[in-house]
Coordinates of C-alpha atoms and ligand atoms in Angstrom, one line a residue:
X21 CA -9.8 17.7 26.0
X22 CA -8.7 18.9 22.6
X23 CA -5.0 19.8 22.0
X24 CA -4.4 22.6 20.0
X25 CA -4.7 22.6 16.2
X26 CA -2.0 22.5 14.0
X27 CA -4.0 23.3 10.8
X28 CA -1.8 26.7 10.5
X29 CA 1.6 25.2 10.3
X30 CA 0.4 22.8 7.9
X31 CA -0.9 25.3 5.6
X32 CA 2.5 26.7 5.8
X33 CA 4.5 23.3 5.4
X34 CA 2.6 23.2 2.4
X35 CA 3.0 26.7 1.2
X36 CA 6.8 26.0 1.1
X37 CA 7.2 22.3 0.7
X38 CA 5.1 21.9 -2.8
X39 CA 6.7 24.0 -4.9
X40 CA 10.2 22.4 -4.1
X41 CA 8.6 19.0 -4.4
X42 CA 6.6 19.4 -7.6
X43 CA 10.1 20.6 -9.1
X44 CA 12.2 17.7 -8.1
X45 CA 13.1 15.6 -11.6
X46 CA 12.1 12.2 -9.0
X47 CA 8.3 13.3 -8.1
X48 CA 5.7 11.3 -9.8
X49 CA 4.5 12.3 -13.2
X50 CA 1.3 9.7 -12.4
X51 CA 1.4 8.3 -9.0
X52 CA 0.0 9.5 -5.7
X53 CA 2.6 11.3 -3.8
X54 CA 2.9 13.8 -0.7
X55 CA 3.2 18.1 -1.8
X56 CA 5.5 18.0 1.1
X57 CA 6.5 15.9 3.8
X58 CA 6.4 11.7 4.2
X59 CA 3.5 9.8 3.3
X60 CA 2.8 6.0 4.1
X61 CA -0.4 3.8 4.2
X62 CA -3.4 4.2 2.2
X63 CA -6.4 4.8 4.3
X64 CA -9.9 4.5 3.9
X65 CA -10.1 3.2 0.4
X66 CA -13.7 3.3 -0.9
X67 CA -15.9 3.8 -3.5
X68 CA -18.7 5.7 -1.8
X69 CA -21.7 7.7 -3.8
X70 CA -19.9 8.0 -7.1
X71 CA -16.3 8.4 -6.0
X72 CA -13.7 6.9 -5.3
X73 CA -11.9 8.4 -1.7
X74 CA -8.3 7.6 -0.9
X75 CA -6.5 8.7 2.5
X76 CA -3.3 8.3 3.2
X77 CA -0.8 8.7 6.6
X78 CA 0.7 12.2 6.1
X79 CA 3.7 13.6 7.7
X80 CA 3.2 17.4 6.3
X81 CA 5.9 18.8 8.9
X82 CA 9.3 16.3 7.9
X83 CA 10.3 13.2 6.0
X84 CA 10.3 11.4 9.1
X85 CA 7.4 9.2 11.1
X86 CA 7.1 11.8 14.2
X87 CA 3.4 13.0 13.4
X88 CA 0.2 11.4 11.4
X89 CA -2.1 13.1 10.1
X90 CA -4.8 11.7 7.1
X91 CA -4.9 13.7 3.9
X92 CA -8.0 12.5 1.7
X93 CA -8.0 12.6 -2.2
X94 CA -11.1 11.8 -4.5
X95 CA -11.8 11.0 -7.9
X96 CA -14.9 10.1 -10.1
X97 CA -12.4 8.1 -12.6
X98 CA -9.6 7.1 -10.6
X99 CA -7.4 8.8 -13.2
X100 CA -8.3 13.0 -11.9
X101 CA -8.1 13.4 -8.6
X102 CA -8.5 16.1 -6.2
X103 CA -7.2 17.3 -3.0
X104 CA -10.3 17.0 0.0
X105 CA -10.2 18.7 3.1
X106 CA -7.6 17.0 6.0
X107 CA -9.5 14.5 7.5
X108 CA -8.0 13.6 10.5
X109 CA -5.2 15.6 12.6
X110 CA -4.0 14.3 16.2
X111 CA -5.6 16.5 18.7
X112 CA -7.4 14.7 21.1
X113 CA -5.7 13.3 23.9
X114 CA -7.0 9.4 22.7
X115 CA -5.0 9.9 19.5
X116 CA -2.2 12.5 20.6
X117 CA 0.7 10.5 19.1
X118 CA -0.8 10.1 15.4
X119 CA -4.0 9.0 13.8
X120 CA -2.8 5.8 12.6
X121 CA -4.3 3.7 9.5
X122 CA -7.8 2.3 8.9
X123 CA -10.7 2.5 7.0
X124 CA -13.6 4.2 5.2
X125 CA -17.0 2.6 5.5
X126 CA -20.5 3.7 3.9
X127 CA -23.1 3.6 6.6
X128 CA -26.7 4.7 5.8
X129 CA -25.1 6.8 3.1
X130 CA -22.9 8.7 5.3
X131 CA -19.1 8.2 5.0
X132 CA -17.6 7.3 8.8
X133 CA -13.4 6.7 9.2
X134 CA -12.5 3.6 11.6
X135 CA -8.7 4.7 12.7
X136 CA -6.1 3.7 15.6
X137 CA -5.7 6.9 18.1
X138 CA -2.0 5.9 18.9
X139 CA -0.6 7.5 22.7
X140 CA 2.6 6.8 23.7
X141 CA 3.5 7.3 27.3
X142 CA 7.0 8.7 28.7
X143 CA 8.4 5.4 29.8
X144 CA 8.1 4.4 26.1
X145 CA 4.9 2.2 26.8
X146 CA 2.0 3.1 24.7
X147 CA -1.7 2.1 24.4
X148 CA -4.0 2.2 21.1
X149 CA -7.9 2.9 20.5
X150 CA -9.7 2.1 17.9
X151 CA -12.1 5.7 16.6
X152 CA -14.5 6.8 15.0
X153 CA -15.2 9.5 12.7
X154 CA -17.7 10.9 10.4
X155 CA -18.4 12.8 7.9
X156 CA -19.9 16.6 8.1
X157 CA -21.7 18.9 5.6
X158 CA -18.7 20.7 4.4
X159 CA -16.7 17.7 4.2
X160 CA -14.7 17.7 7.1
X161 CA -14.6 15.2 9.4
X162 CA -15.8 15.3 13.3
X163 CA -14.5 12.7 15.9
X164 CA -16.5 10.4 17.8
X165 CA -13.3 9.6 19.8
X166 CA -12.5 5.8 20.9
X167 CA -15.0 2.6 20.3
X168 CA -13.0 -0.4 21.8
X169 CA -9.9 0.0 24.2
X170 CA -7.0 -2.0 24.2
X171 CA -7.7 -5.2 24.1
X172 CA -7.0 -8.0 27.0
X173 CA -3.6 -10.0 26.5
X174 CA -2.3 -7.8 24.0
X175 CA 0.6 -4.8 24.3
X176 CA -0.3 -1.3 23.1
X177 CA 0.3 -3.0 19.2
X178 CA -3.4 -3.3 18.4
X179 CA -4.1 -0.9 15.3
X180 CA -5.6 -0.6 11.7
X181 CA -9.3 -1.5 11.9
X182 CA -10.9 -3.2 8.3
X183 CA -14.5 -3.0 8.6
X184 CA -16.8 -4.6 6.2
X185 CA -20.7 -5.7 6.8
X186 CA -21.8 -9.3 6.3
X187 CA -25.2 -10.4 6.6
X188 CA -26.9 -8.2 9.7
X189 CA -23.4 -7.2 11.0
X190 CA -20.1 -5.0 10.8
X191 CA -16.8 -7.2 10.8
X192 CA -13.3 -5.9 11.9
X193 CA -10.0 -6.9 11.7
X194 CA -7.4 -5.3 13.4
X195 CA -3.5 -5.9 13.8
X196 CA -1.8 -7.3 17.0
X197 CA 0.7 -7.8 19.0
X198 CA 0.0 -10.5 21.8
X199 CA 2.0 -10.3 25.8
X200 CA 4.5 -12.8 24.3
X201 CA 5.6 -10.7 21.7
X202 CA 3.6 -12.5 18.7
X203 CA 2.0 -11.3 15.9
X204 CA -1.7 -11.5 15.2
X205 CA -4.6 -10.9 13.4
X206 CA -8.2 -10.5 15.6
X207 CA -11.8 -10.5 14.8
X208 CA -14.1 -8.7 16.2
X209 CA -18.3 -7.8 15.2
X210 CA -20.7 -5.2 16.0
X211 CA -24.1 -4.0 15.2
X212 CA -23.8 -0.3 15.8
X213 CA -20.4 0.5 15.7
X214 CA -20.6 1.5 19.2
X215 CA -19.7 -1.8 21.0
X216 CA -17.2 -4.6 19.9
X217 CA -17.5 -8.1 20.5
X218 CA -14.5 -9.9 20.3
X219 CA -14.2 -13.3 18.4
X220 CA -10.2 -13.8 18.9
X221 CA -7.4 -14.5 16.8
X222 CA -8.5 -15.5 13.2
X223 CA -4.6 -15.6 11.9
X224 CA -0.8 -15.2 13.1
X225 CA 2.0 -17.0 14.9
X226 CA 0.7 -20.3 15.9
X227 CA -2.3 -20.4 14.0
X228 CA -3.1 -22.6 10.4
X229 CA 0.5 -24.4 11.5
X230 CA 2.5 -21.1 11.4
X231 CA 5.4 -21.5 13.7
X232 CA 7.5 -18.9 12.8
X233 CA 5.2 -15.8 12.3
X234 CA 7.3 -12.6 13.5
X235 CA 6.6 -10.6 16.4
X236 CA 3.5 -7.7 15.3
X237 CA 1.1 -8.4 12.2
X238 CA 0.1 -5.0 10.6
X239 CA -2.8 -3.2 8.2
X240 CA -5.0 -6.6 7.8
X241 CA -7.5 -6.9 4.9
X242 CA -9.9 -9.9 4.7
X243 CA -12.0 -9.9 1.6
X244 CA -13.9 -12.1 -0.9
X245 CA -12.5 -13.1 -3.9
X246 CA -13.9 -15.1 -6.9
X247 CA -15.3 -17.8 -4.5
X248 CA -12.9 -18.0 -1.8
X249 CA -11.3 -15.5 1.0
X250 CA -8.1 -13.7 1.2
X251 CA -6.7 -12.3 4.0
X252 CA -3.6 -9.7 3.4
X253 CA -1.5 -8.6 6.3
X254 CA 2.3 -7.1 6.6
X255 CA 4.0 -9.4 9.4
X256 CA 7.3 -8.1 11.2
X257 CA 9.5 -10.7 11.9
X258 CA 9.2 -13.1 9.5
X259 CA 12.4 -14.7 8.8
X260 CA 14.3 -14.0 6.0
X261 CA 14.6 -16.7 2.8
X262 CA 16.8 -17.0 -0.1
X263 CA 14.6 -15.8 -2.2
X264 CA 11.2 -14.4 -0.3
X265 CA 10.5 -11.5 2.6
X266 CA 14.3 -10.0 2.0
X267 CA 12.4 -6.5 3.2
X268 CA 12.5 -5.2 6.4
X269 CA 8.9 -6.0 6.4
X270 CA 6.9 -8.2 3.4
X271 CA 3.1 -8.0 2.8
X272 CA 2.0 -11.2 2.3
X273 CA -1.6 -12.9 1.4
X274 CA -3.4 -16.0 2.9
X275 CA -6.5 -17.8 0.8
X276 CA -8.9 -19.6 2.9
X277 CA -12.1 -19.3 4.4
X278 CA -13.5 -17.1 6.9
X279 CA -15.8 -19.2 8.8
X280 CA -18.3 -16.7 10.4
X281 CA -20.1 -19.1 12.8
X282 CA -17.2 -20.3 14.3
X283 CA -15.1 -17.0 13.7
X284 CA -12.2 -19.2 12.3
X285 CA -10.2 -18.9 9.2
X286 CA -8.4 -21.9 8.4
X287 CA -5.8 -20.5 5.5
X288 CA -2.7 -21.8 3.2
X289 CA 0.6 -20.7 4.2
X290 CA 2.0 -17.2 3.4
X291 CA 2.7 -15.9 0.2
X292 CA 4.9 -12.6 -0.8
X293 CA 2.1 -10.3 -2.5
X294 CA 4.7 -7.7 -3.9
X295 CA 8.6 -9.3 -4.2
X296 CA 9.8 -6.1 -5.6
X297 CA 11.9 -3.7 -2.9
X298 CA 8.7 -1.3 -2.1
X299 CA 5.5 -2.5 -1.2
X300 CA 3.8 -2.7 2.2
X301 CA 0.5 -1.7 3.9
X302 CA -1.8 -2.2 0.8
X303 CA -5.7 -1.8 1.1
X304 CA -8.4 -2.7 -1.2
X305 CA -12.0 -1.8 -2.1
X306 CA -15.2 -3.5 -3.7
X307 CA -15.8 -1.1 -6.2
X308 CA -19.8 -0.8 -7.7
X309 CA -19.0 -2.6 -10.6
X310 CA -17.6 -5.4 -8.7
X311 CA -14.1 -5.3 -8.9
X312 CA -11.5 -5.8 -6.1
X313 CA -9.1 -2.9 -6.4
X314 CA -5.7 -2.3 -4.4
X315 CA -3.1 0.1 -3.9
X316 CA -0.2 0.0 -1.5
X317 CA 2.5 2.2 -0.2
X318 CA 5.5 1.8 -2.3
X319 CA 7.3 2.1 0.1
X320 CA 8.6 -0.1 3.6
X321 CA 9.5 1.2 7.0
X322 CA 12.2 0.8 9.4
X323 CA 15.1 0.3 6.6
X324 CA 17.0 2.8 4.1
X325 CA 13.7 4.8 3.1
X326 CA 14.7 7.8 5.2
X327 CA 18.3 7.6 2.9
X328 CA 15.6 8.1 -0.5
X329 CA 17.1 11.5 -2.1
X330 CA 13.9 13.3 -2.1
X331 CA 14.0 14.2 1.7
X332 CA 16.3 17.0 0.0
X333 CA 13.5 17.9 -1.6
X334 CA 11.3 17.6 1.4
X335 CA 8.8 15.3 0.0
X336 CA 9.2 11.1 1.0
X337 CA 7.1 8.5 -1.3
X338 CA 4.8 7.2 -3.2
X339 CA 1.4 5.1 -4.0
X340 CA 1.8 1.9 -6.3
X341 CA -0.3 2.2 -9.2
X342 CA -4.1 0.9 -9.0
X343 CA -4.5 -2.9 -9.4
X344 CA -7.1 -5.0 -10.0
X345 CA -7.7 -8.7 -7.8
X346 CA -8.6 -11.9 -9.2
X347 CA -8.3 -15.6 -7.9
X348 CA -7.8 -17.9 -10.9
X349 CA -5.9 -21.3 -10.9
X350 CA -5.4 -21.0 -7.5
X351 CA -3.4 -18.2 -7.3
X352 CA -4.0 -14.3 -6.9
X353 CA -3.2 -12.4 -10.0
X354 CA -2.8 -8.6 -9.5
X355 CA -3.0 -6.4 -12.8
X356 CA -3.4 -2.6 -13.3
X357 CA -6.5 -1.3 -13.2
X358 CA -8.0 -0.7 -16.5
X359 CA -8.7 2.6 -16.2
X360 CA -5.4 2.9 -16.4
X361 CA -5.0 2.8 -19.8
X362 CA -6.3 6.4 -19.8
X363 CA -3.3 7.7 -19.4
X364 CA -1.6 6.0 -22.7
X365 CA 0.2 8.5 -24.8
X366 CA 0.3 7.1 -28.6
X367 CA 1.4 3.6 -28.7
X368 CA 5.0 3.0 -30.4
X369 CA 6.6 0.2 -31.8
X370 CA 9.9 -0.6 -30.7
X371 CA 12.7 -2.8 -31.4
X372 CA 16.8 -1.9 -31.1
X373 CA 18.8 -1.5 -27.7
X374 CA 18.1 1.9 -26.0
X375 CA 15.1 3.9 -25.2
X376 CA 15.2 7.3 -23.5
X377 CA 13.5 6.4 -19.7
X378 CA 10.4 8.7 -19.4
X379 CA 7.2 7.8 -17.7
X380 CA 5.7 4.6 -19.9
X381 CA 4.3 1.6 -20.0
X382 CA 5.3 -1.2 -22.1
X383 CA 4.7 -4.9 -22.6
X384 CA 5.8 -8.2 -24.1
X385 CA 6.4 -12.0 -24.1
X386 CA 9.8 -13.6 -23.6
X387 CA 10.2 -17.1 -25.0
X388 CA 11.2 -19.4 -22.1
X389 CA 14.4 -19.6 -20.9
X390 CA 15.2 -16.6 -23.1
X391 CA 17.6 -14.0 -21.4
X392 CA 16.8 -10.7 -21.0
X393 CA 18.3 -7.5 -18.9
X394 CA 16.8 -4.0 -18.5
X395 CA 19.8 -1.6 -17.0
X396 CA 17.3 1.9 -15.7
X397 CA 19.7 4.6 -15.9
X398 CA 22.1 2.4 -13.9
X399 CA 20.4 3.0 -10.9
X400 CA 18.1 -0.4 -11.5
X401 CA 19.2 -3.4 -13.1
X402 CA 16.4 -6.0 -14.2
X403 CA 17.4 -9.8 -15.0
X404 CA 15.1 -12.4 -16.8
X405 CA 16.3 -15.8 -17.1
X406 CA 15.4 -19.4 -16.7
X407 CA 15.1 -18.8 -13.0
X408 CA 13.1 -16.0 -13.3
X409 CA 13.7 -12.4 -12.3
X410 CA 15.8 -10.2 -10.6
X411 CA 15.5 -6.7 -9.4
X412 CA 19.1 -5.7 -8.2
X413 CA 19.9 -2.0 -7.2
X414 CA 22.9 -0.3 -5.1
X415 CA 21.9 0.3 -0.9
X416 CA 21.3 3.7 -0.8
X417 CA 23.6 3.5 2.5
X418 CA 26.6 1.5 1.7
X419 CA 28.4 -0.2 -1.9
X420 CA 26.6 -3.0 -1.3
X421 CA 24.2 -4.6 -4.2
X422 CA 20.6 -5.7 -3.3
X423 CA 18.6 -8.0 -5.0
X424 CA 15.2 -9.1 -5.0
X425 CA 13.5 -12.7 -6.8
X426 CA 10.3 -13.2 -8.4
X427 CA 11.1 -17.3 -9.0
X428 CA 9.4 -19.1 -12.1
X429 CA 8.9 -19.6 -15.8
X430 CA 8.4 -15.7 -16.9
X431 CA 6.7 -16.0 -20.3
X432 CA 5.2 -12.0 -20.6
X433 CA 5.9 -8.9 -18.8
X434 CA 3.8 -5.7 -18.3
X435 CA 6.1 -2.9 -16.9
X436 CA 4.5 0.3 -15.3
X437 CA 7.4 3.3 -15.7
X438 CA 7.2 6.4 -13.9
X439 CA 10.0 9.4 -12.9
X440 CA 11.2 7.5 -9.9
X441 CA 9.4 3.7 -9.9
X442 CA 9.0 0.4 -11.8
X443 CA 6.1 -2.3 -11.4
X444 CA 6.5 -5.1 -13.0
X445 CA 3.6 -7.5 -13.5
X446 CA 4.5 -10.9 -14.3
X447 CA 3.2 -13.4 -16.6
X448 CA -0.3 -11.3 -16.5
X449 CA 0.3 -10.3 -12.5
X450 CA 1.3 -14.2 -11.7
X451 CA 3.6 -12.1 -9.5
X452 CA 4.7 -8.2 -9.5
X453 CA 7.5 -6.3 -8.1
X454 CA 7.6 -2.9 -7.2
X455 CA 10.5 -0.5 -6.9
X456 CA 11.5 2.8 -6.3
X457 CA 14.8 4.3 -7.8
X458 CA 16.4 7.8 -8.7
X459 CA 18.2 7.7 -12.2
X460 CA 20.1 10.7 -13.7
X461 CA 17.9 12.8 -15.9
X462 CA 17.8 12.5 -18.2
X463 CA 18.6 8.9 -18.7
X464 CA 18.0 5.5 -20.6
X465 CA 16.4 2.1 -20.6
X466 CA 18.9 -0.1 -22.2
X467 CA 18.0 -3.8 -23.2
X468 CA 20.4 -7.0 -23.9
X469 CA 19.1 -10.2 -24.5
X470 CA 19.5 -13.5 -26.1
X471 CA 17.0 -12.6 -28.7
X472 CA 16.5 -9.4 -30.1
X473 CA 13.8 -7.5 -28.5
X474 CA 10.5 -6.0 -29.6
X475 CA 7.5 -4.7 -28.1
X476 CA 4.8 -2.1 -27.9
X477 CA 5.1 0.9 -25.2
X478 CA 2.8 3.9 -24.1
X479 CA 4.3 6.9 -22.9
X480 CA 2.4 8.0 -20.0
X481 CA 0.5 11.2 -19.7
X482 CA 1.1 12.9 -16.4
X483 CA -2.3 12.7 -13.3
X484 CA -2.2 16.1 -11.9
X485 CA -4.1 15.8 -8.8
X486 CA -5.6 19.4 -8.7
Ligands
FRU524 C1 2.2 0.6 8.7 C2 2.0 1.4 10.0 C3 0.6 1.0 10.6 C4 0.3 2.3 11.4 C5 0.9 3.3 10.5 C6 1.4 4.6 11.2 O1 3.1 1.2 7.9 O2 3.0 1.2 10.9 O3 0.6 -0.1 11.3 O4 -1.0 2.4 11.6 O5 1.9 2.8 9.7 O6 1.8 5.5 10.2

């Protein structure tokens, strides 16, 4: 039975929210954000008959987690993008409480959503199905409704399907939660779409030597890359280190192989894919030309994000910027995507102490061991040194300073500016760290160092998504 539709109110969240939003000095000049309301995951990332399509979890009603919707954007260039038609609102009984993350896949030419139908029950229990959508005509979207249950041995903690075909079959991956309260990462196979056959736990606590893997495993991506396999994931739970997962919740990437025969994949240890303070739930595509491209939520649940200043403006959030994948020396490098570069203003030359902060992009090499600090508007301090980098900002709840380490020799550095957020690429995107934070405007970028410092920036020509 359908529930009723809330299309109307969201028309008129969005009536009244954008305006306010677009208007506040903090929303994007070039990164995907909500008009109104709190966005999280991208969804259904693809590159299907010419463009690219990127969905994301939408709040339109309040900066706050209470309903999911997906909103849809599309572009031919990844650089203009356009609003699409709402693709998927909760009102079927099997996903009453949200239509939580997944996936885009091209079947036969016709674009079909995986997503988790999330129903909570009133003595706080809650159960999860995996649905399918597809495509219409017009554009809209028209629900198939659930194709695998919950499955056996596992609380109501089983969401974000990643489907990708391989040889004569559709693959999925989905995050788990297991009876005793462990995180996991399960396989499962089909040939129609229809009907799931489950090939158990691939990755998670107690798995590849993992003893200490946190309690739920969320948004899992398992890809091909230069040769090898990577599997990305955001575990809960993971214990804090000096240095590593100091978020609520980290993503995190694993390289092995994905032995398909005997559904296995035996994998190195974890490692932080984003050490900056906002990253989580990333997705990636396998775009025509070959390319492996991500974006993530720069943002991360469950800790200060609700404290962000923009919820007086009614609008929560952001996208990271595009990246591109590779596996080289045994590492994964991210780096913007080239196309990118579109969006570079005239290139300037700069060398002296302070620069006015405006959306830009700017790069350089440091000589090791060279020292190096970036103060943003003093509400973000960046630190190079022998040790590496640090990101250290103010809680937005208490006095308290955070920081947050990228540890190594860091010989260049690639920084992507915009009104409210900094990613930094290091060493050509050896590591990067992403970060929200909400200067003054207007406001200044102010450099110290041991040497005096030069480089080359861009200022950055707004993305309107129209
Ligand atoms: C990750 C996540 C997903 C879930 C979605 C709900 O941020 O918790 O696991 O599908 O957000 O919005």
């Amino acid at each position: 039975m359908s529930l009723p539709s809330r299309l109307p109110e969201i028309l008129q969240a969005v009536m009244q929210g954008q305006p306010r939003a677009l208007a506040d000095d903090h929303y994007p000049h070039w990164h995907h954000a909500p008009v109104t309301g709190l966005m999280n995951d991208p969804n259904g990332f693809i590159e299907f008959a010419g463009r690219y399509h990127l969905f994301y979890q939408w709040n339109p009603f309040a900066c706050d987690h209470t309903f999911k919707c997906w909103g849809h954007w599309s572009s031919a260039d990844l650089i203009h993008w356009r609003h699409e038609p709402i693709a998927l609102i909760p009102d079927e009984e099997y996903d009453r409480n949200g239509c939580y993350s997944g996936c885009a896949i091209d079947h036969e030419g016709i674009l079909r959503l995986f997503y988790t139908g999330n129903v909570k029950f009133a003595d706080g229990a809650r159960t999860a199905w995996q649905c399918l959508a597809t495509q219409c005509e017009n554009g809209a979207f028209s629900k198939q409704g659930p194709v695998l249950p919950l499955p056996t041995g596992y609380t109501g903690h089983v969401r974000d399907p990643k489907v990708w075909w391989h040889h004569d079959r559709w693959y999925m991956v989905l995050g788990a939660q297991d009876l005793q309260l462990r995180g996991k990462v399960l396989l499962f196979s089909s040939t129609n779409l229809q009907q799931w056959l489950s090939h158990g736990e691939i990755a998670g606590h107690g798995l590849n030597g993992l003893s200490s893997g946190g309690y739920m495993w969320e948004c899992p991506d398992l890809f091909p890359l230069n040769g090898t396999d990577i599997l990305i994931c955001c575990p809960q739970g993971l214990p804090r280190e000096e240095y590593r997962f100091l978020n609520t919740y980290p993503a995190v990437w694993m390289q092995g192989q994905l032995d398909y025969a005997r559904s296995a994949f035996e994998c190195s240890e974890l490692h932080e894919l984003d050490s900056g303070f906002e990253f989580y739930a990333p997705q990636t595509l396998l775009s025509s030309d070959g390319r492996r491209l991500l974006i993530g939520w720069m943002g991360v649940p469950d800790g200060e994000e609700l404290s962000q200043p923009t919820c007086a403006q009614g609008w929560i959030h952001q996208m990271t910027c595009l990246r591109e994948l590779t596996w080289r020396n045994g590492t994964l490098y991210q780096t913007p995507a080239r196309e990118l570069a579109a969006l570079r203003g005239e290139m300037q030359g700069w060398q002296g102490g302070v620069l006015r902060l405006v959306p830009m992009e700017l790069a350089f090499d440091i000589a090791c061991g060279d020292e190096l600090t970036i103060d943003c508007a003093g509400a973000l301090h960046l630190r190079v040194n022998g040790d590496g980098l640090r990101l250290s900002r103010q809680s937005l709840e208490t006095a308290e300073i955070h920081h947050r380490y990228w540890r190594g020799t860091v010989c260049h550095l690639h920084i992507l500016i915009d009104r409210s957020s900094i990613e930094i690429f290091i060493n050509h995107g050896e590591g990067v760290m992403s970060s929200r934070f909400f200067p003054d405007y207007p406001g200044e970028l102010t450099f110290t160092g041991s040497t005096p410092v030069a480089f080359r920036y861009w200022p950055l020509l707004p993305h309107m998504i129209e």
